[in-house]
Coordinates of C-alpha atoms in Angstrom, one line a residue:
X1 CA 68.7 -16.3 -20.5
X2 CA 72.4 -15.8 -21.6
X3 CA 72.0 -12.1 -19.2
X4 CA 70.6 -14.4 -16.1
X5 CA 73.2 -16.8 -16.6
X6 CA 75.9 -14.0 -16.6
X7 CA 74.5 -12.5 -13.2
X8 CA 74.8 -16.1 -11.7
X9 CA 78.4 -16.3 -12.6
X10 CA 78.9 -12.4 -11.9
X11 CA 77.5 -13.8 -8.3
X12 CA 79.9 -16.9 -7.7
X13 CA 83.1 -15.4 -6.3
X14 CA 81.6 -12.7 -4.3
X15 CA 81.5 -12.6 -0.2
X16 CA 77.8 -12.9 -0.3
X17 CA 77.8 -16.0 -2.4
X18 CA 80.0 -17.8 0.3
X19 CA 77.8 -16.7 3.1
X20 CA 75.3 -18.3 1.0
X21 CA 77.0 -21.6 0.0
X22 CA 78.4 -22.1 4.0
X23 CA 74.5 -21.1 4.8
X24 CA 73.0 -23.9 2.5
X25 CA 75.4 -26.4 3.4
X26 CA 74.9 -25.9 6.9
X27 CA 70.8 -26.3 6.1
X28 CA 71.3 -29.3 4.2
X29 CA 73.2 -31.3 6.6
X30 CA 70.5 -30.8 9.4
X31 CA 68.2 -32.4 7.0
X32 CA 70.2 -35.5 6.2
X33 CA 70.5 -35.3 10.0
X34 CA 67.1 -36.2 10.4
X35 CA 68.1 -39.7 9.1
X36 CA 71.5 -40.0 10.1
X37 CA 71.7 -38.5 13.6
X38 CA 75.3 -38.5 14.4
X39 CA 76.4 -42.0 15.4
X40 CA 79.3 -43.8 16.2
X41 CA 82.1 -43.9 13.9
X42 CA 85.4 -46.1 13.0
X43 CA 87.9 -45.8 16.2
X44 CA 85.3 -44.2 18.0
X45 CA 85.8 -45.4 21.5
X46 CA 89.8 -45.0 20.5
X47 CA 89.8 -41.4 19.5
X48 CA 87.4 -40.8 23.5
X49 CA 90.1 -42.7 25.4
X50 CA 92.8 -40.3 23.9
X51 CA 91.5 -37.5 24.6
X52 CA 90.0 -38.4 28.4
X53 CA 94.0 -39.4 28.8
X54 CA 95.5 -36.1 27.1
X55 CA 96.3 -34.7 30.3
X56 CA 97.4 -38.0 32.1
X57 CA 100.8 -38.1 33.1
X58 CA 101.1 -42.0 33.2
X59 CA 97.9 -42.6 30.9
X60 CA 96.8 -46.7 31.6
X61 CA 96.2 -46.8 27.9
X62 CA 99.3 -45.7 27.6
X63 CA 99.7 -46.9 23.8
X64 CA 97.1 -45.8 22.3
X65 CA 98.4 -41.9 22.8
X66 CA 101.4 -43.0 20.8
X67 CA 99.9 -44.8 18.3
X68 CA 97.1 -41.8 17.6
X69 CA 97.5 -38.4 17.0
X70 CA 95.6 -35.5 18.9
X71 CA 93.8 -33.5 16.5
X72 CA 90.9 -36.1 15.7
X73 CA 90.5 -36.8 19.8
X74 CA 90.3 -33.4 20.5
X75 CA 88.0 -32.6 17.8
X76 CA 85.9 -35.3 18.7
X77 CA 86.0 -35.5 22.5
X78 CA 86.2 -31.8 23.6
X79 CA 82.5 -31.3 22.1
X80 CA 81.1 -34.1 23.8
X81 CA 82.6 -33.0 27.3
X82 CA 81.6 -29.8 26.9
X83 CA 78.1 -29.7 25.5
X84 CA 77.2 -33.2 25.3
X85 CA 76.0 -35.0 21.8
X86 CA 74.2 -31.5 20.9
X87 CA 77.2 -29.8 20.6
X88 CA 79.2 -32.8 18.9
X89 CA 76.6 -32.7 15.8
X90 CA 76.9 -29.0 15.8
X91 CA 80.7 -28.9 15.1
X92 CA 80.4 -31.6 12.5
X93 CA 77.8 -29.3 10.8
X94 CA 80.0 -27.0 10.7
X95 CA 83.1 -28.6 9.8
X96 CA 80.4 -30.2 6.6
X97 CA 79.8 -26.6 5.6
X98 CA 83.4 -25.7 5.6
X99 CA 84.3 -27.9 3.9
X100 CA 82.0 -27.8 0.8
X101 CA 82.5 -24.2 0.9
X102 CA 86.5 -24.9 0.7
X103 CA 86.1 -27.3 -2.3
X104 CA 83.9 -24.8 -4.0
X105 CA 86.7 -22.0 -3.2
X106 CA 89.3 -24.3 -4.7
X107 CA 87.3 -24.6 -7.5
X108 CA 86.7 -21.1 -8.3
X109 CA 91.1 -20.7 -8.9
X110 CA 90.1 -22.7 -11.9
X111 CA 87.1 -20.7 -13.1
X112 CA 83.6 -19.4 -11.8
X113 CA 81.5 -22.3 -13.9
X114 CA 83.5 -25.0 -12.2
X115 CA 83.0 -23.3 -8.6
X116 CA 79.4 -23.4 -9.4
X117 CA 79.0 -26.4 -10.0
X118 CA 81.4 -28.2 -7.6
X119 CA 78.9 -26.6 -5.0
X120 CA 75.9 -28.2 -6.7
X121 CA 77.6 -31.4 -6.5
X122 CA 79.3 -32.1 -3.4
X123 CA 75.8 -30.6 -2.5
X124 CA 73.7 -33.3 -3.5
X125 CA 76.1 -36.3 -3.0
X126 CA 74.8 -38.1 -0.1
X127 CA 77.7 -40.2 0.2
X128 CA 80.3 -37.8 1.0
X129 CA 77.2 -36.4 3.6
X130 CA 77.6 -39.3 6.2
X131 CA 81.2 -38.7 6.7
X132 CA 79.8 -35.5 9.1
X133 CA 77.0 -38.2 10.5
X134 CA 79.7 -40.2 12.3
X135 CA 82.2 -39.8 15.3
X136 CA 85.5 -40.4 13.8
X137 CA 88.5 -39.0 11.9
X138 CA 87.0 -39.5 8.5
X139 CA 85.2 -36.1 8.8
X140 CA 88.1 -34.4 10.2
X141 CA 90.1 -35.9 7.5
X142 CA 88.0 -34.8 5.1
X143 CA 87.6 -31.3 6.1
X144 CA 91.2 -30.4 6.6
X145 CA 92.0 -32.3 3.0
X146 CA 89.7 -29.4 1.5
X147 CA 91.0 -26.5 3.3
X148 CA 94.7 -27.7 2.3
X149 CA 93.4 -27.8 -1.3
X150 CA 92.3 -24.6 -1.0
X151 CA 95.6 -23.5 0.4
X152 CA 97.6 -25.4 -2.6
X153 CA 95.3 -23.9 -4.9
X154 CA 96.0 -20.4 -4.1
X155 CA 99.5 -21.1 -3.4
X156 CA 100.3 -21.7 -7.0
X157 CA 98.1 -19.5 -8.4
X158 CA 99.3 -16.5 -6.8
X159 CA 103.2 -18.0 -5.1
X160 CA 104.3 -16.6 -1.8
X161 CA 106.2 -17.3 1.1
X162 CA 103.5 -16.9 3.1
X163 CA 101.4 -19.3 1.0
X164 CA 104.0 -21.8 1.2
X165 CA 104.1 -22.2 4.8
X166 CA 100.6 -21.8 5.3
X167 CA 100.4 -24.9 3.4
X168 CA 103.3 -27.0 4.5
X169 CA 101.7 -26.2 8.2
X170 CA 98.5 -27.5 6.6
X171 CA 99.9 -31.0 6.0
X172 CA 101.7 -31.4 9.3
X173 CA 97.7 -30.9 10.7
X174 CA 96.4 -33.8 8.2
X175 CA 99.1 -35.6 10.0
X176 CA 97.9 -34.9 13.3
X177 CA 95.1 -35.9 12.2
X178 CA 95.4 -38.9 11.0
X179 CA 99.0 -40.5 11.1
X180 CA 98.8 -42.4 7.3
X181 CA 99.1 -38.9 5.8
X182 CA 102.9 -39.0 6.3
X183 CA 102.5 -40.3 3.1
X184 CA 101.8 -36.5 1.4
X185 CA 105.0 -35.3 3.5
X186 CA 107.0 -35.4 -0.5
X187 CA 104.0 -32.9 -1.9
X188 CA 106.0 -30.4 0.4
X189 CA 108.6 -30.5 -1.9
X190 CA 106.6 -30.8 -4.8
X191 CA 104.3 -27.9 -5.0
X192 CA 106.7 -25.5 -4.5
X193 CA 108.8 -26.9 -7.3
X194 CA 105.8 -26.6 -9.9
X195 CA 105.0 -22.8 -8.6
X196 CA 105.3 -20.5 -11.7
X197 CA 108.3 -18.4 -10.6
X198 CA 112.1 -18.4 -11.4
X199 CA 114.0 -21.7 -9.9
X200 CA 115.8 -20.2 -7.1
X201 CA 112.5 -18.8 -5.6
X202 CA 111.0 -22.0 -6.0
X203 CA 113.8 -23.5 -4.0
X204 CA 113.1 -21.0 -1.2
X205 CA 109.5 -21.8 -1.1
X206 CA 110.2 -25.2 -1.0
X207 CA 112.4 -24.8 2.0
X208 CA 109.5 -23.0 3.6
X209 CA 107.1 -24.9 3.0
X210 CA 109.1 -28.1 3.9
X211 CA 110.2 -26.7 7.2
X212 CA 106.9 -25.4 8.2
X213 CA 105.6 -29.3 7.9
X214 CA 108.3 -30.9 9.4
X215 CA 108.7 -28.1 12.6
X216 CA 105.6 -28.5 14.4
X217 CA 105.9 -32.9 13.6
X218 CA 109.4 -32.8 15.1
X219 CA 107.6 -30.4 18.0
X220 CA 105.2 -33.5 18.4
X221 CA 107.7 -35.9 18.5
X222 CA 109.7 -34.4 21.0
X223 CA 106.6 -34.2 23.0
X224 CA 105.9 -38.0 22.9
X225 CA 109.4 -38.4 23.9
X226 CA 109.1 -36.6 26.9
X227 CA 106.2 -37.9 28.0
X228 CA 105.7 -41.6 26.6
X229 CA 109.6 -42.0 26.2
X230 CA 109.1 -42.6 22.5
X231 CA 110.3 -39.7 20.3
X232 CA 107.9 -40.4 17.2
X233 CA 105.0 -38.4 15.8
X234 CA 103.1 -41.7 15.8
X235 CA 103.9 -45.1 16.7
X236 CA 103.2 -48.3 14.8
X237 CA 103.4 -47.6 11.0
X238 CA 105.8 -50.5 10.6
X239 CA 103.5 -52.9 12.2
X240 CA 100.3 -51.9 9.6
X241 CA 102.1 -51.1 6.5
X242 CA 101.9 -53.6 4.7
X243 CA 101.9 -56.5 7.5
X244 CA 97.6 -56.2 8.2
X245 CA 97.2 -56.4 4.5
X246 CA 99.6 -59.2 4.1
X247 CA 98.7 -61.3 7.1
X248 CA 95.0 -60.8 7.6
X249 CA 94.2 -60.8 3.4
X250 CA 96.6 -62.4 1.8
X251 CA 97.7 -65.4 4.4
X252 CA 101.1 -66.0 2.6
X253 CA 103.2 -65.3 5.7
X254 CA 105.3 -68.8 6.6
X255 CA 108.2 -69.5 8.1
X256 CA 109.5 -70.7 5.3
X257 CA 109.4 -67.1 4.1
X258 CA 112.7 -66.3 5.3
X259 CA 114.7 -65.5 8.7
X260 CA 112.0 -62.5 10.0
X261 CA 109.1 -65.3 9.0
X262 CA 111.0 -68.1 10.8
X263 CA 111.4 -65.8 13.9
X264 CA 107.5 -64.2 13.7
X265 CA 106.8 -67.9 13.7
X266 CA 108.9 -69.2 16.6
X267 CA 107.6 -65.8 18.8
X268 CA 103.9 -67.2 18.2
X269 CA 105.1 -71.1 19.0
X270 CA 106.9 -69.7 22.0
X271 CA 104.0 -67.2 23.6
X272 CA 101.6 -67.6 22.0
X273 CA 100.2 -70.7 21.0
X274 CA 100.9 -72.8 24.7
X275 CA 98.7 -70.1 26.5
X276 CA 94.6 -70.2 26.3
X277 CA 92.8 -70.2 24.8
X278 CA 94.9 -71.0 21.8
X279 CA 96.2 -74.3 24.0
X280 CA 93.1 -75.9 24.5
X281 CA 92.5 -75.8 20.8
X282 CA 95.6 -77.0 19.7
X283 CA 96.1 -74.6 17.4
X284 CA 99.2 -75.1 14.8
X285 CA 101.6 -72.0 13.9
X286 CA 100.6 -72.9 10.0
X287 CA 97.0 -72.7 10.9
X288 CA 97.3 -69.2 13.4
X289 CA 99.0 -67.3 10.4
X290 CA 96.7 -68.7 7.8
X291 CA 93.7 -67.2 10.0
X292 CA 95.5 -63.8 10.8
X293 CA 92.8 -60.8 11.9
X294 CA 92.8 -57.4 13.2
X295 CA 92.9 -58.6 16.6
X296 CA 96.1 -60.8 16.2
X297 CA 98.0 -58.5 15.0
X298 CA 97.4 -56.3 18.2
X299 CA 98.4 -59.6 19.9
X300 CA 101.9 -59.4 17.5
X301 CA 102.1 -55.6 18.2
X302 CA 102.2 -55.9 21.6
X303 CA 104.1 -59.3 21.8
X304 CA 106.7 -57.1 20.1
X305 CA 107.0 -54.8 22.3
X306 CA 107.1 -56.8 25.6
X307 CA 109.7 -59.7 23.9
X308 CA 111.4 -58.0 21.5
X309 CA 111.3 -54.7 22.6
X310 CA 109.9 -51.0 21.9
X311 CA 113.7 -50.2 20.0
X312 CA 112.7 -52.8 18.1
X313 CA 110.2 -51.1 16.3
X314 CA 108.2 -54.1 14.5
X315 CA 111.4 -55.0 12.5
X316 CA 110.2 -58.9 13.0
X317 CA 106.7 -57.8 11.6
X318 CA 107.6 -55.5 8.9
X319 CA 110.3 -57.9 7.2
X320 CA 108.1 -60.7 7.7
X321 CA 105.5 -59.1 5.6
X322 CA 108.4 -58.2 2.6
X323 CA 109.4 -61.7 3.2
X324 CA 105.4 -62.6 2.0
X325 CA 105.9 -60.7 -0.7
X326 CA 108.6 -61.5 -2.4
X327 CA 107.8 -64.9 -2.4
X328 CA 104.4 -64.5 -3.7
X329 CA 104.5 -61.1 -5.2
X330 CA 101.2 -61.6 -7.5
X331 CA 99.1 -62.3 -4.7
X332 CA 99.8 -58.6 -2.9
X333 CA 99.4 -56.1 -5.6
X334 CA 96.6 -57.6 -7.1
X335 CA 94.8 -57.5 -4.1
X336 CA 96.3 -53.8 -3.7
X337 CA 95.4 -52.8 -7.1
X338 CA 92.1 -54.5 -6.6
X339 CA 91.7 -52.6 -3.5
X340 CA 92.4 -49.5 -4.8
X341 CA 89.8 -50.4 -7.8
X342 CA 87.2 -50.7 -5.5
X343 CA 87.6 -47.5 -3.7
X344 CA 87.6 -45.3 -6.8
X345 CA 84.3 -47.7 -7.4
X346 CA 82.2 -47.7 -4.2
X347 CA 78.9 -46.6 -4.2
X348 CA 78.1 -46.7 -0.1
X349 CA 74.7 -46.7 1.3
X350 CA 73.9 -46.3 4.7
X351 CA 70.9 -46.9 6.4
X352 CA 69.0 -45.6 8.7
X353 CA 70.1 -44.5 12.3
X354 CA 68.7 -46.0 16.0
X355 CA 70.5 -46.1 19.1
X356 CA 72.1 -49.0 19.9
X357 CA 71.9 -52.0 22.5
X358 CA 74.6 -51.4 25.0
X359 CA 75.2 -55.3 25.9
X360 CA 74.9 -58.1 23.8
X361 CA 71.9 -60.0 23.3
X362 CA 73.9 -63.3 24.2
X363 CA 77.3 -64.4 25.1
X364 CA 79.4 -65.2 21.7
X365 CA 80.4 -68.9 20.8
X366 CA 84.0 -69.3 22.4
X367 CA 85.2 -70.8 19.0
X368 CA 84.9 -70.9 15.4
X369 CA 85.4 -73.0 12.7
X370 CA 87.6 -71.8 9.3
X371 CA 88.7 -74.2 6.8
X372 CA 87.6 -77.2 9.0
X373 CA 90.1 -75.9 12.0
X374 CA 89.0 -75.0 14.4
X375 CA 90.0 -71.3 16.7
X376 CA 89.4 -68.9 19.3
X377 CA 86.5 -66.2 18.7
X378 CA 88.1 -63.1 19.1
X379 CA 84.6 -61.4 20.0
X380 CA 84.3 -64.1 22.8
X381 CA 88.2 -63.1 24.7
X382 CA 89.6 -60.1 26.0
X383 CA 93.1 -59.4 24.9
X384 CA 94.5 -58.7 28.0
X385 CA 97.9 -58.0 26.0
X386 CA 96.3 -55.8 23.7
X387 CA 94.5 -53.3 26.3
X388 CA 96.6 -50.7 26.7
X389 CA 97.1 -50.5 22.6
X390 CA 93.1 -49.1 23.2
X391 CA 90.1 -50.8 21.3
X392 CA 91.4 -51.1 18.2
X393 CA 91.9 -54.7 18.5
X394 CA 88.3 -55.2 19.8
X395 CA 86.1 -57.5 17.5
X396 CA 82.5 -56.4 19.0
X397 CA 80.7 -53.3 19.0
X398 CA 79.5 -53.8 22.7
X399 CA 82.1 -52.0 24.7
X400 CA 81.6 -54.0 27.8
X401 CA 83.3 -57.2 26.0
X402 CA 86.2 -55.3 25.4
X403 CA 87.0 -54.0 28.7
X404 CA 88.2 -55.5 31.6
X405 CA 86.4 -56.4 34.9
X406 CA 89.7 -56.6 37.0
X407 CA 92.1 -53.7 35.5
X408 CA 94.8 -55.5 37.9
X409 CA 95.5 -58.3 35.3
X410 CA 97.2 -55.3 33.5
X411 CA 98.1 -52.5 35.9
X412 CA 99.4 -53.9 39.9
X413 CA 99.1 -49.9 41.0
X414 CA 96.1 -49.1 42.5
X415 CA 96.0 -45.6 40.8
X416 CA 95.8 -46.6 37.1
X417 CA 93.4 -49.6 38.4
X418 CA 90.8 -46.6 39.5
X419 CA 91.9 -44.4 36.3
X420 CA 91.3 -47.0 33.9
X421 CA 87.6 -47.8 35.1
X422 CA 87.2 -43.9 34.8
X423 CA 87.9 -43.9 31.0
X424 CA 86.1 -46.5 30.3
X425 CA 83.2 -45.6 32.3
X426 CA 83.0 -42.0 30.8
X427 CA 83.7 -44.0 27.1
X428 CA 80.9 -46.0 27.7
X429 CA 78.6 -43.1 29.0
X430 CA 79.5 -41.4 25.7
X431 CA 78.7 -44.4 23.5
X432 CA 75.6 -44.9 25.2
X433 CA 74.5 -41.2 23.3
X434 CA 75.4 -42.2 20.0
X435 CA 73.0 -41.8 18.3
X436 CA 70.8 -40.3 20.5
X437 CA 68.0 -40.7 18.8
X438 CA 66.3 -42.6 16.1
X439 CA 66.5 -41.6 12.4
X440 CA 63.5 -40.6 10.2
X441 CA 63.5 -43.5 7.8
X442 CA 62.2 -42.0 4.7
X443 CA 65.3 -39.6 4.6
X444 CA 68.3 -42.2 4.1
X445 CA 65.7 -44.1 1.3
X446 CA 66.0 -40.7 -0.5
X447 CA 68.9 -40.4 0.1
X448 CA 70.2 -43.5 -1.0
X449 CA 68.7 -43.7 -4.5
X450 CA 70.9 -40.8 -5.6
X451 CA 73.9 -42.3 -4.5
X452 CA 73.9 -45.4 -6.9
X453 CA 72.9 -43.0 -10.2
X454 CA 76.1 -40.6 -8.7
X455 CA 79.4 -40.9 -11.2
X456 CA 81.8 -42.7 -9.0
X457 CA 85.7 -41.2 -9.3
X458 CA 86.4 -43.3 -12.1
X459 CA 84.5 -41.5 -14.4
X460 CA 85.7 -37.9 -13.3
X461 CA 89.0 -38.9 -13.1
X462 CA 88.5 -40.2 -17.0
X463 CA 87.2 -36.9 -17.7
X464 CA 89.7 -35.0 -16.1
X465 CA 92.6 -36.6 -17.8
X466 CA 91.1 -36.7 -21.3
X467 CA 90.0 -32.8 -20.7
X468 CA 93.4 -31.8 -19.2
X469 CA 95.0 -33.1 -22.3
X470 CA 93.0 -31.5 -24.5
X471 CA 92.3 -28.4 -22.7
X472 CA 95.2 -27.4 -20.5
X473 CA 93.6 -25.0 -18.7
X474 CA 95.8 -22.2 -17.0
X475 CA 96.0 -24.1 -13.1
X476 CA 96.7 -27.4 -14.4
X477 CA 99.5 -28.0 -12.0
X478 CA 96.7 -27.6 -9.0
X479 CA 95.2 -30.6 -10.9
X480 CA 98.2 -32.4 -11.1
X481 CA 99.0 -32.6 -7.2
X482 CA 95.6 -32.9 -6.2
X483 CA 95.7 -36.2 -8.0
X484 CA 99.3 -36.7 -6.5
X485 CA 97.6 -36.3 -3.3
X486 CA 94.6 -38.8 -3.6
X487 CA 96.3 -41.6 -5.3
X488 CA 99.1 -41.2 -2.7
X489 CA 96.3 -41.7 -0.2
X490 CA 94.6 -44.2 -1.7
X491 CA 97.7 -46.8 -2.4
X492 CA 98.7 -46.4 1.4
X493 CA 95.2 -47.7 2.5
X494 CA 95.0 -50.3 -0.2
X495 CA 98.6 -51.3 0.9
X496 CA 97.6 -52.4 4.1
X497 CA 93.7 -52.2 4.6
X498 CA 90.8 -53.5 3.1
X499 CA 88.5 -51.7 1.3
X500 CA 86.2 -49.2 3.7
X501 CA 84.2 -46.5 2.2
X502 CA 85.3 -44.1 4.9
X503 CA 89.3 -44.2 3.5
X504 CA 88.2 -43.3 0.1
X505 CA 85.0 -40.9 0.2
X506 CA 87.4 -38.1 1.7
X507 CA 88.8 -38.0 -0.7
X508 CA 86.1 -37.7 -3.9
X509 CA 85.9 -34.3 -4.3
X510 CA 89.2 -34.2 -5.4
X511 CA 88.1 -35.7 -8.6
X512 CA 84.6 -33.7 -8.8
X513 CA 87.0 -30.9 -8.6
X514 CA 89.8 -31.5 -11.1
X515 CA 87.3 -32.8 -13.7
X516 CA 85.4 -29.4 -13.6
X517 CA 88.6 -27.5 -13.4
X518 CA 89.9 -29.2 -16.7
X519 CA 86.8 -29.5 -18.0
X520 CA 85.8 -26.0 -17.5
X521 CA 88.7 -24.1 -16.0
X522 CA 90.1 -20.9 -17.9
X523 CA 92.6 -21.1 -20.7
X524 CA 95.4 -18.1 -21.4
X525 CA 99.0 -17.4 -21.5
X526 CA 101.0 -17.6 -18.6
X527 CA 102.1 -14.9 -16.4
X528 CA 105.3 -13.5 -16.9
X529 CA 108.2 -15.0 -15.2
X530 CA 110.0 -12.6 -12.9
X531 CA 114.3 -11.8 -14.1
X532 CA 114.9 -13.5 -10.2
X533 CA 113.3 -14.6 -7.2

């Protein structure tokens, strides 16, 4: 047994075992596929508008390609235009099998048992599965998170100039991937700093590796500045962070907050509230911020920006929101920290997959009732305002409620009138396709009884800390950032979302990982430090 068991190992970091591991992986999602055909995923319709208008010079949703960033669209978008749904599932097969391979990689800098058994698993965890089953950014996310572990991993285990910038390019990608990952911009400065070499090559790695991050972002910004006249790598972080969380959750914003509340306030009063079909309802500024939604706080974004202006930047919404919290600080971080609980505690199911009505069964009720007032349904009105920010304000999943019949209530020129009903036409098309077909049903009931017997991150994260403490194992400053990086992850969601199992499960194998790694991970002395960088 003990000779078996030392072939197995012997096996672990060699080419043929990766063939093998990508191999399986790429086996293993075709059978989940079987249940969850790839479907439509968070943003979907979003990330297909971008990338129809990549090309556009004057875009009609012209926001939306500043308030996204290209990498997700074009992974997304470019497989459907090319070979249709087919192809789309094939990428994201792919991308599932690189991505387990990755982890498993990372894994193996800490030892070949914990590489063995991070493939085993991120293998059988059906959770982190659907990620690949669904059109959005979550996959993407979750596939380039892995290959910049793996990068940071080797980086510090073997330091190099090369290393370094392969990995601060790696984080400008997660940012083009998906904007909220600005928030990992400091582990550029950070893993360089813990490398194991003498300080002054530390500080030269961490110039690389900071200026290979920041380079190709400042390159994106100048882009958006040339063509959408704003010079930003994404637009609109002022208006989410923490303003959604504080006005959609927590409902303390009042004018009586301070002088951004009092002028938030006064904005709705003035153009909002005397327009329908907020008019007809008589709708009081106390009661419109006490009921505060997704799709208001489009209607905000983009009264800021017509009103206030674009230079602006959401100063009225941001301060507001800081305003709210000061004056009832308990109330936000317990509903951050009890955000953030959840997300290490989620145990997501998800059903099985059938394509999906196009058009609602019947028109939605025009109003509804909250707290015995009474307001506009936001799945029942089309936010004319709100359009060219894309769908992310839409409150239905039939697209056809969330478009417009007559594009000229937005756009007067002819041109974008015709190239607006072309995006949404070709969205539409696409949407129609996902899923294409209907799921087996016994596959996501097997699925799904592993999922709630699966340890959830708070139990590996346990492990790992009481293990690293007692073990310190050789590449515990790998485990170190890798926590940096999820719990700086984490906390930006919580700080302005609600709790979604798509923000957290990208980021789970980072604690199957770093529990193995202390757990298991080889122990010895240090390499030598070189006399100078």
């Amino acid at each position: 047994m003990n000779e078996r068991w030392q072939r197995v190992l012997a096996f672990v970091p060699t080419r043929r075992a990766a063939v093998a591991l990508f191999a399986f992986a790429f086996v293993v999602y075709w059978l989940e596929s079987l249940g969850w055909p790839m479907a439509k995923g968070r943003d979907t319709w979003d990330y297909l508008a971008y990338y129809l208008q990549i090309f556009d010079s004057s875009p009609p949703l012209s926001e939306l390609q500043v308030f996204r960033t290209p990498l997700t669209p074009i992974v997304v978008g470019l497989p459907l235009d090319v070979g249709g749904i087919w192809l789309l599932e094939l990428v994201f097969a792919l991308m599932y099998a690189v991505s387990i391979l990755a982890w498993s990689a990372t894994a193996l800098v800490f030892g070949r048992i914990p590489a063995l058994f991070a493939a085993f698993l991120l293998l059988v965890y059906p959770a982190y599965a659907t990620l690949y089953h669904q059109a959005s950014s979550d996959a993407v996310f979750a596939t380039g998170l892995a290959v910049w572990a793996l990068l940071l991993s080797r980086a510090l285990a073997a330091p190099s100039t090369a290393r370094f910038v392969a990995l601060g390019a790696g984080l400008a990608l997660l940012i083009l991937i998906r904007p909220a990952n600005q928030v990992l911009l400091p582990l550029a400065v950070a893993a360089p700093l813990l490398a194991y070499v003498a300080w002054r090559r530390r500080v030269v790695l961490a110039a690389a590796c900071v200026l290979a991050a920041v380079i190709p972002l400042a390159a994106w910004a100048v882009h958006n500045g040339e063509r959408y006249d704003d010079t930003t790598v994404a637009r609109g972080g002022r208006a989410w962070v923490p303003f959604l969380q504080v006005f959609t959750a927590n409902r303390t914003i009042s004018p009586e907050n301070g002088p951004a509340s009092e002028r938030l306030s006064a904005l709705i009063e003035e153009h909002v509230l005397p327009l329908q079909p907020h008019a007809a309802l008589d709708v009081s500024p106390d009661v419109y911020l006490r009921n505060g939604s997704n799709y208001e706080t489009v209607r905000l974004i983009a009264l800021s920006d017509s009103i206030l202006g674009r230079g602006e930047n959401y100063d009225v919404l941001f301060d507001s929101a800081l305003e709210a919290i000061r004056e009832h600080p308990g109330v936000y971080f317990r509903r951050v920290g009890d955000t953030f609980w959840e997300f290490l505690r989620q145990k997501p199911l998800r059903e099985n997959v059938a394509p999906r009505e196009q058009t609602a069964p019947e028109a939605p009720a025009p109003t509804f009732e909250s707290d015995g007032d009474v307001l506009p349904n936001p799945q029942a009105t089309i936010l004319v305002g709100g359009v060219p920010y894309g769908f992310v304000w839409c409150a239905s999943d039939y697209i056809d409620s969330c478009t417009l019949a007559k594009p000229a209530q937005v756009w007067p020129e002819r041109a974008a009138q015709e190239r607006y009903r072309e995006v949404v036409a070709q969205v539409r098309a696409w949407d129609a396709e996902l899923p294409a077909r209907e799921g087996v049903s016994f596959v996501p009931e097997l699925l799904n009884r592993i999922t709630p017997r699966y340890p959830t991150p708070v139990l590996w994260l346990a492990v790992g800390i009481v293990a690293l403490v007692w073990r310190r194992p050789r590449a515990w400053r790998t485990i170190v950032l890798l926590w940096a990086a999820a719990v700086l992850v984490l906390l930006i969601h919580a700080a302005s979302q609600g709790v979604a199992p798509e923000f957290a499960l990208p980021l789970y194998p980072v604690f199957i990982v770093t529990a193995l790694g202390a757990l298991a991970g080889d122990r010895g002395p240090r390499p030598q430090l070189p006399s100078s960088g």
